[in-house]
JSON list of C-alpha atoms in Angstrom, two decimals:
[
{"chain": "Q", "resi": 29, "resn": "MET", "atom": "CA", "xyz": [-3.68, -11.78, -64.04]},
{"chain": "Q", "resi": 30, "resn": "LYS", "atom": "CA", "xyz": [-5.87, -8.90, -64.16]},
{"chain": "Q", "resi": 31, "resn": "ARG", "atom": "CA", "xyz": [-9.01, -8.81, -66.01]},
{"chain": "Q", "resi": 32, "resn": "THR", "atom": "CA", "xyz": [-12.42, -7.57, -66.44]},
{"chain": "Q", "resi": 33, "resn": "ILE", "atom": "CA", "xyz": [-15.14, -9.28, -64.61]},
{"chain": "Q", "resi": 34, "resn": "ILE", "atom": "CA", "xyz": [-18.81, -8.73, -63.11]},
{"chain": "Q", "resi": 35, "resn": "ALA", "atom": "CA", "xyz": [-19.25, -7.16, -59.64]},
{"chain": "Q", "resi": 36, "resn": "ILE", "atom": "CA", "xyz": [-22.52, -7.26, -57.99]},
{"chain": "Q", "resi": 37, "resn": "ASP", "atom": "CA", "xyz": [-23.53, -4.82, -55.26]},
{"chain": "Q", "resi": 38, "resn": "ASP", "atom": "CA", "xyz": [-25.55, -6.82, -52.54]},
{"chain": "Q", "resi": 39, "resn": "GLY", "atom": "CA", "xyz": [-27.09, -3.64, -51.27]},
{"chain": "Q", "resi": 40, "resn": "ARG", "atom": "CA", "xyz": [-29.03, -3.06, -54.57]},
{"chain": "Q", "resi": 41, "resn": "CYS", "atom": "CA", "xyz": [-29.54, -6.48, -55.71]},
{"chain": "Q", "resi": 42, "resn": "ASP", "atom": "CA", "xyz": [-33.16, -7.72, -54.74]},
{"chain": "Q", "resi": 43, "resn": "GLY", "atom": "CA", "xyz": [-33.02, -11.24, -56.04]},
{"chain": "Q", "resi": 44, "resn": "CYS", "atom": "CA", "xyz": [-35.21, -10.58, -59.22]},
{"chain": "Q", "resi": 45, "resn": "GLY", "atom": "CA", "xyz": [-32.73, -12.96, -61.27]},
{"chain": "Q", "resi": 46, "resn": "GLN", "atom": "CA", "xyz": [-33.11, -11.27, -64.76]},
{"chain": "Q", "resi": 47, "resn": "CYS", "atom": "CA", "xyz": [-29.24, -10.90, -64.89]},
{"chain": "Q", "resi": 48, "resn": "ILE", "atom": "CA", "xyz": [-29.08, -14.68, -64.48]},
{"chain": "Q", "resi": 49, "resn": "GLU", "atom": "CA", "xyz": [-31.22, -15.16, -67.74]},
{"chain": "Q", "resi": 50, "resn": "ALA", "atom": "CA", "xyz": [-29.00, -12.74, -69.40]},
{"chain": "Q", "resi": 51, "resn": "CYS", "atom": "CA", "xyz": [-25.80, -14.38, -68.82]},
{"chain": "Q", "resi": 52, "resn": "HIS", "atom": "CA", "xyz": [-25.20, -17.18, -71.36]},
{"chain": "Q", "resi": 53, "resn": "GLU", "atom": "CA", "xyz": [-22.21, -18.58, -69.76]},
{"chain": "Q", "resi": 54, "resn": "GLY", "atom": "CA", "xyz": [-24.32, -19.41, -66.58]},
{"chain": "Q", "resi": 55, "resn": "ALA", "atom": "CA", "xyz": [-21.70, -17.41, -64.50]},
{"chain": "Q", "resi": 56, "resn": "LEU", "atom": "CA", "xyz": [-24.66, -16.02, -62.35]},
{"chain": "Q", "resi": 57, "resn": "ALA", "atom": "CA", "xyz": [-27.03, -17.96, -59.68]},
{"chain": "Q", "resi": 58, "resn": "LEU", "atom": "CA", "xyz": [-29.40, -16.86, -56.83]},
{"chain": "Q", "resi": 59, "resn": "VAL", "atom": "CA", "xyz": [-27.86, -17.63, -53.67]},
{"chain": "Q", "resi": 60, "resn": "ASP", "atom": "CA", "xyz": [-29.88, -16.63, -50.48]},
{"chain": "Q", "resi": 61, "resn": "GLY", "atom": "CA", "xyz": [-31.98, -14.36, -52.45]},
{"chain": "Q", "resi": 62, "resn": "LYS", "atom": "CA", "xyz": [-29.10, -12.48, -54.13]},
{"chain": "Q", "resi": 63, "resn": "ALA", "atom": "CA", "xyz": [-27.26, -12.66, -57.28]},
{"chain": "Q", "resi": 64, "resn": "ARG", "atom": "CA", "xyz": [-23.75, -14.49, -56.93]},
{"chain": "Q", "resi": 65, "resn": "LEU", "atom": "CA", "xyz": [-20.98, -14.97, -59.17]},
{"chain": "Q", "resi": 66, "resn": "VAL", "atom": "CA", "xyz": [-20.99, -18.94, -59.31]},
{"chain": "Q", "resi": 67, "resn": "THR", "atom": "CA", "xyz": [-17.10, -19.09, -60.42]},
{"chain": "Q", "resi": 68, "resn": "ASP", "atom": "CA", "xyz": [-14.70, -16.70, -62.01]},
{"chain": "Q", "resi": 69, "resn": "THR", "atom": "CA", "xyz": [-13.98, -18.74, -64.78]},
{"chain": "Q", "resi": 70, "resn": "PHE", "atom": "CA", "xyz": [-17.41, -18.82, -66.20]},
{"chain": "Q", "resi": 71, "resn": "CYS", "atom": "CA", "xyz": [-17.43, -14.93, -66.51]},
{"chain": "Q", "resi": 72, "resn": "ASP", "atom": "CA", "xyz": [-16.11, -13.46, -69.78]},
{"chain": "Q", "resi": 73, "resn": "GLY", "atom": "CA", "xyz": [-15.99, -9.94, -68.53]},
{"chain": "Q", "resi": 74, "resn": "LEU", "atom": "CA", "xyz": [-18.21, -8.47, -71.36]},
{"chain": "Q", "resi": 75, "resn": "GLY", "atom": "CA", "xyz": [-20.82, -7.43, -69.40]},
{"chain": "Q", "resi": 76, "resn": "ALA", "atom": "CA", "xyz": [-23.94, -8.82, -71.38]},
{"chain": "Q", "resi": 77, "resn": "CYS", "atom": "CA", "xyz": [-26.04, -9.08, -67.98]},
{"chain": "Q", "resi": 78, "resn": "VAL", "atom": "CA", "xyz": [-25.09, -5.30, -66.80]},
{"chain": "Q", "resi": 79, "resn": "GLY", "atom": "CA", "xyz": [-28.19, -3.59, -68.65]},
{"chain": "Q", "resi": 80, "resn": "ASP", "atom": "CA", "xyz": [-30.68, -6.41, -67.59]},
{"chain": "Q", "resi": 81, "resn": "CYS", "atom": "CA", "xyz": [-30.23, -5.26, -63.99]},
{"chain": "Q", "resi": 82, "resn": "PRO", "atom": "CA", "xyz": [-33.19, -2.69, -63.11]},
{"chain": "Q", "resi": 83, "resn": "ARG", "atom": "CA", "xyz": [-31.37, -1.89, -59.71]},
{"chain": "Q", "resi": 84, "resn": "GLY", "atom": "CA", "xyz": [-28.09, -1.30, -61.38]},
{"chain": "Q", "resi": 85, "resn": "ALA", "atom": "CA", "xyz": [-26.45, -3.57, -59.24]},
{"chain": "Q", "resi": 86, "resn": "LEU", "atom": "CA", "xyz": [-24.16, -4.78, -61.84]},
{"chain": "Q", "resi": 87, "resn": "THR", "atom": "CA", "xyz": [-20.89, -3.36, -62.74]},
{"chain": "Q", "resi": 88, "resn": "ILE", "atom": "CA", "xyz": [-17.59, -4.22, -64.69]},
{"chain": "Q", "resi": 89, "resn": "ILE", "atom": "CA", "xyz": [-14.55, -3.87, -62.88]},
{"chain": "Q", "resi": 90, "resn": "GLU", "atom": "CA", "xyz": [-10.79, -5.17, -63.23]},
{"chain": "Q", "resi": 91, "resn": "ARG", "atom": "CA", "xyz": [-9.64, -7.49, -60.66]},
{"chain": "Q", "resi": 92, "resn": "GLU", "atom": "CA", "xyz": [-7.12, -10.05, -59.94]},
{"chain": "Q", "resi": 93, "resn": "ALA", "atom": "CA", "xyz": [-9.07, -13.12, -61.83]},
{"chain": "Q", "resi": 94, "resn": "PRO", "atom": "CA", "xyz": [-8.11, -16.69, -63.45]},
{"chain": "Q", "resi": 95, "resn": "ASP", "atom": "CA", "xyz": [-8.97, -16.84, -67.06]},
{"chain": "Q", "resi": 96, "resn": "PHE", "atom": "CA", "xyz": [-12.30, -17.44, -68.73]},
{"chain": "Q", "resi": 97, "resn": "ASP", "atom": "CA", "xyz": [-12.76, -20.79, -69.41]},
{"chain": "Q", "resi": 98, "resn": "ALA", "atom": "CA", "xyz": [-14.78, -21.46, -72.48]},
{"chain": "Q", "resi": 99, "resn": "ALA", "atom": "CA", "xyz": [-14.51, -25.01, -72.53]},
{"chain": "Q", "resi": 100, "resn": "ALA", "atom": "CA", "xyz": [-15.76, -25.63, -68.98]},
{"chain": "Q", "resi": 101, "resn": "VAL", "atom": "CA", "xyz": [-18.80, -23.37, -69.86]},
{"chain": "Q", "resi": 102, "resn": "ALA", "atom": "CA", "xyz": [-19.63, -25.43, -72.96]},
{"chain": "Q", "resi": 103, "resn": "ALA", "atom": "CA", "xyz": [-19.28, -28.81, -70.92]},
{"chain": "Q", "resi": 104, "resn": "VAL", "atom": "CA", "xyz": [-21.92, -27.39, -68.02]},
{"chain": "Q", "resi": 105, "resn": "ALA", "atom": "CA", "xyz": [-23.96, -26.24, -70.68]},
{"chain": "Q", "resi": 106, "resn": "ALA", "atom": "CA", "xyz": [-24.02, -29.77, -72.59]},
{"chain": "Q", "resi": 107, "resn": "ALA", "atom": "CA", "xyz": [-24.62, -31.40, -68.95]},
{"chain": "Q", "resi": 108, "resn": "ARG", "atom": "CA", "xyz": [-27.74, -29.60, -68.40]},
{"chain": "Q", "resi": 109, "resn": "ARG", "atom": "CA", "xyz": [-29.32, -29.96, -71.71]},
{"chain": "Q", "resi": 110, "resn": "PRO", "atom": "CA", "xyz": [-32.06, -32.37, -71.55]},
{"chain": "Q", "resi": 111, "resn": "ASP", "atom": "CA", "xyz": [-32.22, -35.28, -73.81]},
{"chain": "Q", "resi": 112, "resn": "PRO", "atom": "CA", "xyz": [-34.67, -34.68, -76.59]},
{"chain": "Q", "resi": 113, "resn": "ALA", "atom": "CA", "xyz": [-35.09, -38.22, -77.62]},
{"chain": "Q", "resi": 114, "resn": "PRO", "atom": "CA", "xyz": [-37.99, -38.86, -74.43]},
{"chain": "Q", "resi": 115, "resn": "LEU", "atom": "CA", "xyz": [-40.25, -35.83, -75.97]},
{"chain": "Q", "resi": 116, "resn": "ALA", "atom": "CA", "xyz": [-40.76, -37.88, -79.26]},
{"chain": "Q", "resi": 117, "resn": "ARG", "atom": "CA", "xyz": [-41.89, -40.88, -77.37]},
{"chain": "Q", "resi": 118, "resn": "ALA", "atom": "CA", "xyz": [-45.59, -41.65, -76.52]},
{"chain": "Q", "resi": 119, "resn": "HIS", "atom": "CA", "xyz": [-46.18, -41.27, -72.57]},
{"chain": "Q", "resi": 120, "resn": "PRO", "atom": "CA", "xyz": [-42.84, -41.62, -71.24]},
{"chain": "Q", "resi": 121, "resn": "PRO", "atom": "CA", "xyz": [-42.58, -42.00, -67.53]},
{"chain": "Q", "resi": 122, "resn": "VAL", "atom": "CA", "xyz": [-42.31, -38.78, -65.77]},
{"chain": "Q", "resi": 123, "resn": "HIS", "atom": "CA", "xyz": [-40.11, -38.56, -62.37]},
{"chain": "Q", "resi": 124, "resn": "GLY", "atom": "CA", "xyz": [-39.85, -42.43, -62.21]},
{"chain": "Q", "resi": 125, "resn": "GLY", "atom": "CA", "xyz": [-43.10, -42.85, -63.04]},
{"chain": "Q", "resi": 126, "resn": "CYS", "atom": "CA", "xyz": [-44.63, -41.58, -60.04]},
{"chain": "Q", "resi": 127, "resn": "PRO", "atom": "CA", "xyz": [-48.35, -42.16, -60.43]},
{"chain": "Q", "resi": 128, "resn": "GLY", "atom": "CA", "xyz": [-49.25, -38.52, -59.41]},
{"chain": "Q", "resi": 129, "resn": "SER", "atom": "CA", "xyz": [-47.24, -37.59, -62.54]},
{"chain": "Q", "resi": 130, "resn": "ALA", "atom": "CA", "xyz": [-49.57, -39.77, -64.98]},
{"chain": "Q", "resi": 131, "resn": "LEU", "atom": "CA", "xyz": [-51.08, -37.90, -67.99]},
{"chain": "Q", "resi": 132, "resn": "ARG", "atom": "CA", "xyz": [-54.74, -37.52, -67.60]},
{"chain": "Q", "resi": 133, "resn": "THR", "atom": "CA", "xyz": [-57.61, -35.80, -69.58]},
{"chain": "Q", "resi": 134, "resn": "LEU", "atom": "CA", "xyz": [-60.39, -34.61, -67.17]},
{"chain": "Q", "resi": 135, "resn": "GLU", "atom": "CA", "xyz": [-63.97, -34.33, -67.93]},
{"chain": "Q", "resi": 136, "resn": "PRO", "atom": "CA", "xyz": [-64.78, -30.58, -68.78]},
{"chain": "Q", "resi": 137, "resn": "VAL", "atom": "CA", "xyz": [-66.90, -28.58, -66.58]},
{"chain": "Q", "resi": 138, "resn": "ALA", "atom": "CA", "xyz": [-69.14, -26.00, -67.89]},
{"chain": "Q", "resi": 139, "resn": "ALA", "atom": "CA", "xyz": [-68.34, -22.10, -66.66]},
{"chain": "Q", "resi": 140, "resn": "GLY", "atom": "CA", "xyz": [-69.66, -21.46, -63.38]},
{"chain": "Q", "resi": 141, "resn": "ALA", "atom": "CA", "xyz": [-71.33, -24.92, -62.78]},
{"chain": "Q", "resi": 142, "resn": "ARG", "atom": "CA", "xyz": [-71.68, -25.85, -59.24]},
{"chain": "Q", "resi": 143, "resn": "GLY", "atom": "CA", "xyz": [-71.50, -29.19, -57.35]},
{"chain": "Q", "resi": 144, "resn": "ALA", "atom": "CA", "xyz": [-73.93, -29.65, -54.32]},
{"chain": "Q", "resi": 145, "resn": "ALA", "atom": "CA", "xyz": [-75.84, -26.48, -53.10]},
{"chain": "Q", "resi": 146, "resn": "ASP", "atom": "CA", "xyz": [-73.18, -26.23, -50.11]},
{"chain": "Q", "resi": 147, "resn": "GLN", "atom": "CA", "xyz": [-70.35, -26.66, -52.72]},
{"chain": "Q", "resi": 148, "resn": "PRO", "atom": "CA", "xyz": [-67.95, -24.00, -54.37]},
{"chain": "Q", "resi": 149, "resn": "PRO", "atom": "CA", "xyz": [-68.16, -23.92, -58.20]},
{"chain": "Q", "resi": 150, "resn": "ALA", "atom": "CA", "xyz": [-66.56, -26.85, -59.77]},
{"chain": "Q", "resi": 151, "resn": "SER", "atom": "CA", "xyz": [-62.97, -26.89, -61.21]},
{"chain": "Q", "resi": 152, "resn": "ALA", "atom": "CA", "xyz": [-62.64, -25.84, -64.91]},
{"chain": "Q", "resi": 153, "resn": "LEU", "atom": "CA", "xyz": [-59.12, -27.86, -64.90]},
{"chain": "Q", "resi": 154, "resn": "GLY", "atom": "CA", "xyz": [-59.26, -30.11, -68.04]},
{"chain": "Q", "resi": 155, "resn": "HIS", "atom": "CA", "xyz": [-55.96, -32.26, -67.56]},
{"chain": "Q", "resi": 156, "resn": "TRP", "atom": "CA", "xyz": [-53.07, -33.34, -65.16]},
{"chain": "Q", "resi": 157, "resn": "PRO", "atom": "CA", "xyz": [-50.37, -32.84, -64.51]},
{"chain": "Q", "resi": 158, "resn": "VAL", "atom": "CA", "xyz": [-49.98, -28.81, -64.67]},
{"chain": "Q", "resi": 159, "resn": "GLN", "atom": "CA", "xyz": [-46.38, -28.38, -63.52]},
{"chain": "Q", "resi": 160, "resn": "LEU", "atom": "CA", "xyz": [-44.14, -27.08, -66.44]},
{"chain": "Q", "resi": 161, "resn": "MET", "atom": "CA", "xyz": [-41.47, -29.48, -65.45]},
{"chain": "Q", "resi": 162, "resn": "LEU", "atom": "CA", "xyz": [-43.69, -32.48, -65.44]},
{"chain": "Q", "resi": 163, "resn": "VAL", "atom": "CA", "xyz": [-45.82, -31.90, -68.96]},
{"chain": "Q", "resi": 164, "resn": "PRO", "atom": "CA", "xyz": [-44.44, -33.39, -71.80]},
{"chain": "Q", "resi": 165, "resn": "PRO", "atom": "CA", "xyz": [-44.47, -31.87, -75.05]},
{"chain": "Q", "resi": 166, "resn": "HIS", "atom": "CA", "xyz": [-46.70, -34.68, -76.46]},
{"chain": "Q", "resi": 167, "resn": "ALA", "atom": "CA", "xyz": [-49.27, -34.78, -73.98]},
{"chain": "Q", "resi": 168, "resn": "PRO", "atom": "CA", "xyz": [-52.62, -35.04, -75.83]},
{"chain": "Q", "resi": 169, "resn": "PHE", "atom": "CA", "xyz": [-54.30, -32.37, -74.11]},
{"chain": "Q", "resi": 170, "resn": "LEU", "atom": "CA", "xyz": [-51.72, -29.77, -75.62]},
{"chain": "Q", "resi": 171, "resn": "ALA", "atom": "CA", "xyz": [-52.30, -30.41, -79.08]},
{"chain": "Q", "resi": 172, "resn": "GLY", "atom": "CA", "xyz": [-53.57, -27.32, -81.01]},
{"chain": "Q", "resi": 173, "resn": "ALA", "atom": "CA", "xyz": [-54.75, -25.86, -77.75]},
{"chain": "Q", "resi": 174, "resn": "ASP", "atom": "CA", "xyz": [-55.32, -22.53, -76.30]},
{"chain": "Q", "resi": 175, "resn": "LEU", "atom": "CA", "xyz": [-52.06, -22.61, -73.84]},
{"chain": "Q", "resi": 176, "resn": "LEU", "atom": "CA", "xyz": [-51.99, -20.86, -70.76]},
{"chain": "Q", "resi": 177, "resn": "VAL", "atom": "CA", "xyz": [-48.66, -20.34, -69.43]},
{"chain": "Q", "resi": 178, "resn": "CYS", "atom": "CA", "xyz": [-48.97, -19.25, -65.83]},
{"chain": "Q", "resi": 179, "resn": "ALA", "atom": "CA", "xyz": [-46.84, -18.35, -63.05]},
{"chain": "Q", "resi": 180, "resn": "ASP", "atom": "CA", "xyz": [-47.34, -20.41, -59.82]},
{"chain": "Q", "resi": 181, "resn": "CYS", "atom": "CA", "xyz": [-48.37, -17.63, -57.48]},
{"chain": "Q", "resi": 182, "resn": "VAL", "atom": "CA", "xyz": [-51.20, -16.06, -59.79]},
{"chain": "Q", "resi": 183, "resn": "PRO", "atom": "CA", "xyz": [-54.06, -18.12, -58.74]},
{"chain": "Q", "resi": 184, "resn": "PHE", "atom": "CA", "xyz": [-53.69, -17.08, -55.23]},
{"chain": "Q", "resi": 185, "resn": "ALA", "atom": "CA", "xyz": [-53.88, -13.33, -56.35]},
{"chain": "Q", "resi": 186, "resn": "VAL", "atom": "CA", "xyz": [-56.81, -13.52, -59.18]},
{"chain": "Q", "resi": 187, "resn": "PRO", "atom": "CA", "xyz": [-60.08, -14.85, -57.27]},
{"chain": "Q", "resi": 188, "resn": "ASP", "atom": "CA", "xyz": [-61.89, -15.69, -60.43]},
{"chain": "Q", "resi": 189, "resn": "PHE", "atom": "CA", "xyz": [-58.82, -17.37, -61.88]},
{"chain": "Q", "resi": 190, "resn": "HIS", "atom": "CA", "xyz": [-60.74, -20.33, -63.13]},
{"chain": "Q", "resi": 191, "resn": "ALA", "atom": "CA", "xyz": [-63.39, -18.33, -64.99]},
{"chain": "Q", "resi": 192, "resn": "ARG", "atom": "CA", "xyz": [-61.31, -15.87, -66.24]},
{"chain": "Q", "resi": 193, "resn": "TYR", "atom": "CA", "xyz": [-58.38, -17.97, -67.19]},
{"chain": "Q", "resi": 194, "resn": "LEU", "atom": "CA", "xyz": [-58.50, -21.62, -67.05]},
{"chain": "Q", "resi": 195, "resn": "ALA", "atom": "CA", "xyz": [-61.72, -22.52, -68.54]},
{"chain": "Q", "resi": 196, "resn": "GLY", "atom": "CA", "xyz": [-61.20, -24.17, -71.91]},
{"chain": "Q", "resi": 197, "resn": "ARG", "atom": "CA", "xyz": [-57.47, -23.99, -71.70]},
{"chain": "Q", "resi": 198, "resn": "ALA", "atom": "CA", "xyz": [-54.53, -26.15, -71.26]},
{"chain": "Q", "resi": 199, "resn": "VAL", "atom": "CA", "xyz": [-52.44, -24.76, -68.61]},
{"chain": "Q", "resi": 200, "resn": "VAL", "atom": "CA", "xyz": [-48.64, -25.19, -67.49]},
{"chain": "Q", "resi": 201, "resn": "VAL", "atom": "CA", "xyz": [-47.38, -23.59, -64.27]},
{"chain": "Q", "resi": 202, "resn": "GLY", "atom": "CA", "xyz": [-44.20, -22.64, -63.14]},
{"chain": "Q", "resi": 203, "resn": "CYS", "atom": "CA", "xyz": [-41.84, -20.15, -61.00]},
{"chain": "Q", "resi": 204, "resn": "PRO", "atom": "CA", "xyz": [-38.93, -18.99, -62.83]},
{"chain": "Q", "resi": 205, "resn": "LYS", "atom": "CA", "xyz": [-37.23, -18.16, -59.57]},
{"chain": "Q", "resi": 206, "resn": "LEU", "atom": "CA", "xyz": [-37.23, -21.64, -58.05]},
{"chain": "Q", "resi": 207, "resn": "ASP", "atom": "CA", "xyz": [-36.75, -23.63, -61.17]},
{"chain": "Q", "resi": 208, "resn": "ASP", "atom": "CA", "xyz": [-34.57, -24.20, -64.01]},
{"chain": "Q", "resi": 209, "resn": "LEU", "atom": "CA", "xyz": [-35.30, -21.15, -66.49]},
{"chain": "Q", "resi": 210, "resn": "ALA", "atom": "CA", "xyz": [-33.26, -22.68, -69.18]},
{"chain": "Q", "resi": 211, "resn": "HIS", "atom": "CA", "xyz": [-35.37, -25.74, -69.14]},
{"chain": "Q", "resi": 212, "resn": "TYR", "atom": "CA", "xyz": [-38.37, -23.62, -69.17]},
{"chain": "Q", "resi": 213, "resn": "HIS", "atom": "CA", "xyz": [-37.13, -22.05, -72.32]},
{"chain": "Q", "resi": 214, "resn": "GLU", "atom": "CA", "xyz": [-36.27, -25.44, -73.78]},
{"chain": "Q", "resi": 215, "resn": "LYS", "atom": "CA", "xyz": [-39.78, -27.16, -72.71]},
{"chain": "Q", "resi": 216, "resn": "LEU", "atom": "CA", "xyz": [-42.02, -24.18, -73.82]},
{"chain": "Q", "resi": 217, "resn": "ALA", "atom": "CA", "xyz": [-40.24, -24.27, -77.39]},
{"chain": "Q", "resi": 218, "resn": "ALA", "atom": "CA", "xyz": [-40.44, -28.05, -77.61]},
{"chain": "Q", "resi": 219, "resn": "ILE", "atom": "CA", "xyz": [-44.51, -27.62, -76.68]},
{"chain": "Q", "resi": 220, "resn": "VAL", "atom": "CA", "xyz": [-44.72, -24.86, -79.42]},
{"chain": "Q", "resi": 221, "resn": "ARG", "atom": "CA", "xyz": [-42.90, -27.36, -82.07]},
{"chain": "Q", "resi": 222, "resn": "THR", "atom": "CA", "xyz": [-44.86, -30.49, -81.07]},
{"chain": "Q", "resi": 223, "resn": "ALA", "atom": "CA", "xyz": [-48.40, -29.61, -79.82]},
{"chain": "Q", "resi": 224, "resn": "ARG", "atom": "CA", "xyz": [-48.80, -26.60, -82.18]},
{"chain": "Q", "resi": 225, "resn": "PRO", "atom": "CA", "xyz": [-51.14, -24.52, -80.08]},
{"chain": "Q", "resi": 226, "resn": "ARG", "atom": "CA", "xyz": [-53.35, -21.98, -81.56]},
{"chain": "Q", "resi": 227, "resn": "ARG", "atom": "CA", "xyz": [-52.38, -19.19, -79.33]},
{"chain": "Q", "resi": 228, "resn": "VAL", "atom": "CA", "xyz": [-50.42, -18.34, -76.00]},
{"chain": "Q", "resi": 229, "resn": "THR", "atom": "CA", "xyz": [-51.53, -16.43, -72.97]},
{"chain": "Q", "resi": 230, "resn": "VAL", "atom": "CA", "xyz": [-49.08, -15.91, -70.20]},
{"chain": "Q", "resi": 231, "resn": "VAL", "atom": "CA", "xyz": [-50.32, -14.81, -66.83]},
{"chain": "Q", "resi": 232, "resn": "ARG", "atom": "CA", "xyz": [-47.56, -13.77, -64.34]},
{"chain": "Q", "resi": 233, "resn": "MET", "atom": "CA", "xyz": [-46.87, -11.72, -61.21]},
{"chain": "Q", "resi": 234, "resn": "GLU", "atom": "CA", "xyz": [-45.66, -8.21, -61.18]},
{"chain": "Q", "resi": 235, "resn": "VAL", "atom": "CA", "xyz": [-42.64, -8.98, -59.41]},
{"chain": "Q", "resi": 236, "resn": "PRO", "atom": "CA", "xyz": [-39.51, -8.68, -61.57]},
{"chain": "Q", "resi": 237, "resn": "CYS", "atom": "CA", "xyz": [-38.17, -12.53, -61.25]},
{"chain": "Q", "resi": 238, "resn": "CYS", "atom": "CA", "xyz": [-41.62, -13.46, -62.87]},
{"chain": "Q", "resi": 239, "resn": "ARG", "atom": "CA", "xyz": [-40.66, -11.58, -66.24]},
{"chain": "Q", "resi": 240, "resn": "GLY", "atom": "CA", "xyz": [-38.58, -14.70, -66.75]},
{"chain": "Q", "resi": 241, "resn": "LEU", "atom": "CA", "xyz": [-41.51, -16.98, -67.37]},
{"chain": "Q", "resi": 242, "resn": "ALA", "atom": "CA", "xyz": [-42.93, -14.58, -69.81]},
{"chain": "Q", "resi": 243, "resn": "LEU", "atom": "CA", "xyz": [-39.57, -14.06, -71.77]},
{"chain": "Q", "resi": 244, "resn": "ALA", "atom": "CA", "xyz": [-39.30, -17.92, -71.99]},
{"chain": "Q", "resi": 245, "resn": "ALA", "atom": "CA", "xyz": [-43.06, -17.96, -73.61]},
{"chain": "Q", "resi": 246, "resn": "GLN", "atom": "CA", "xyz": [-42.56, -15.13, -76.02]},
{"chain": "Q", "resi": 247, "resn": "ASP", "atom": "CA", "xyz": [-38.96, -16.87, -77.46]},
{"chain": "Q", "resi": 248, "resn": "ALA", "atom": "CA", "xyz": [-41.23, -20.12, -77.77]},
{"chain": "Q", "resi": 249, "resn": "ALA", "atom": "CA", "xyz": [-44.14, -18.35, -79.48]},
{"chain": "Q", "resi": 250, "resn": "ARG", "atom": "CA", "xyz": [-41.66, -16.34, -81.80]},
{"chain": "Q", "resi": 251, "resn": "ALA", "atom": "CA", "xyz": [-40.00, -19.46, -82.82]},
{"chain": "Q", "resi": 252, "resn": "GLY", "atom": "CA", "xyz": [-43.32, -21.06, -83.68]},
{"chain": "Q", "resi": 253, "resn": "ASP", "atom": "CA", "xyz": [-43.93, -21.96, -87.58]},
{"chain": "Q", "resi": 254, "resn": "PRO", "atom": "CA", "xyz": [-45.43, -19.78, -88.18]},
{"chain": "Q", "resi": 255, "resn": "PRO", "atom": "CA", "xyz": [-44.96, -17.39, -85.36]},
{"chain": "Q", "resi": 256, "resn": "LEU", "atom": "CA", "xyz": [-47.96, -17.61, -82.70]},
{"chain": "Q", "resi": 257, "resn": "ALA", "atom": "CA", "xyz": [-49.78, -14.44, -81.00]},
{"chain": "Q", "resi": 258, "resn": "LEU", "atom": "CA", "xyz": [-48.96, -14.05, -77.43]},
{"chain": "Q", "resi": 259, "resn": "GLU", "atom": "CA", "xyz": [-51.06, -12.36, -74.78]},
{"chain": "Q", "resi": 260, "resn": "GLU", "atom": "CA", "xyz": [-49.38, -11.35, -71.35]},
{"chain": "Q", "resi": 261, "resn": "HIS", "atom": "CA", "xyz": [-51.42, -10.39, -68.43]},
{"chain": "Q", "resi": 262, "resn": "VAL", "atom": "CA", "xyz": [-49.13, -9.07, -65.34]},
{"chain": "Q", "resi": 263, "resn": "VAL", "atom": "CA", "xyz": [-51.19, -9.60, -62.17]},
{"chain": "Q", "resi": 264, "resn": "GLY", "atom": "CA", "xyz": [-50.64, -7.16, -59.08]},
{"chain": "Q", "resi": 265, "resn": "VAL", "atom": "CA", "xyz": [-49.50, -8.77, -55.76]},
{"chain": "Q", "resi": 266, "resn": "ARG", "atom": "CA", "xyz": [-52.70, -7.39, -54.21]},
{"chain": "Q", "resi": 267, "resn": "GLY", "atom": "CA", "xyz": [-54.97, -8.51, -57.08]},
{"chain": "Q", "resi": 268, "resn": "GLY", "atom": "CA", "xyz": [-56.33, -6.94, -60.41]},
{"chain": "Q", "resi": 269, "resn": "ILE", "atom": "CA", "xyz": [-54.67, -6.78, -63.78]},
{"chain": "Q", "resi": 270, "resn": "ALA", "atom": "CA", "xyz": [-51.49, -4.27, -63.66]},
{"chain": "Q", "resi": 271, "resn": "ARG", "atom": "CA", "xyz": [-51.31, -4.40, -67.55]},
{"chain": "Q", "resi": 272, "resn": "SER", "atom": "CA", "xyz": [-51.86, -6.53, -70.65]},
{"chain": "Q", "resi": 273, "resn": "THR", "atom": "CA", "xyz": [-49.70, -6.69, -73.74]},
{"chain": "Q", "resi": 274, "resn": "VAL", "atom": "CA", "xyz": [-50.54, -8.39, -76.93]},
{"chain": "Q", "resi": 275, "resn": "ARG", "atom": "CA", "xyz": [-47.78, -9.56, -79.30]},
{"chain": "Q", "resi": 276, "resn": "PRO", "atom": "CA", "xyz": [-49.57, -10.71, -82.41]},
{"chain": "Q", "resi": 277, "resn": "GLY", "atom": "CA", "xyz": [-48.06, -13.43, -84.78]},
{"chain": "Q", "resi": 278, "resn": "GLU", "atom": "CA", "xyz": [-48.74, -14.53, -88.10]},
{"chain": "Q", "resi": 279, "resn": "ARG", "atom": "CA", "xyz": [-51.57, -16.99, -86.80]},
{"chain": "Q", "resi": 280, "resn": "THR", "atom": "CA", "xyz": [-54.17, -15.67, -84.08]},
{"chain": "Q", "resi": 281, "resn": "GLY", "atom": "CA", "xyz": [-56.64, -17.68, -82.17]},
{"chain": "Q", "resi": 282, "resn": "PRO", "atom": "CA", "xyz": [-60.11, -16.75, -80.42]},
{"chain": "Q", "resi": 283, "resn": "GLY", "atom": "CA", "xyz": [-60.29, -13.43, -78.73]},
{"chain": "Q", "resi": 284, "resn": "SER", "atom": "CA", "xyz": [-59.22, -13.17, -75.04]},
{"chain": "Q", "resi": 285, "resn": "ARG", "atom": "CA", "xyz": [-61.60, -13.76, -72.48]}
]
């Protein structure tokens, strides 16, 4: 049968991934750096993703395609939804109990402190692990923290990252292009509900695909009880802060460093 369905212009698609987040049915995925339709039966043809593409690569067309399968979409979504039970347990094993993922609180280091005379400034990292996929919402270092949600690439573009952003904060890092963005939304929302951080700061790169991390943090902050203040810094690929945005909530924390 003929019906409406999404079409993707490869020449315009730059692989930013914004359309994937906008598609609640999970019909789109990144394959070899380009957005692709996973299967015709997952696309409802309504075009909710069209307006989210900054390059205009998505259009609605009419062509031969099987019917939209809402039941299959729901089944896949349910299978991907993480089990909420482990979030409430104290220190559950992460990734099979890997020692490298064990929760640790590290000794704080004063800003600007140095080791031996020939050593660089000491790390301001106050806990381990830092990967968003590994940090459980009940981690003690998250409770009431000034939370930094950071894109993986940021520390490479910000020379004074430890002093500017890391000191005094609990940090979770991730890449929305390489990881499961839906899980990021769920994990950050669980962190806000469980740990009740004072405020949230997002630091991401200026590339479009990195915006997904900020959107996940914004949704989590808005869902807080009460909603949390959120500050977003966008870092240029050659360094420097391209722009900053403050989204006040009903509760605010200390001023930005």
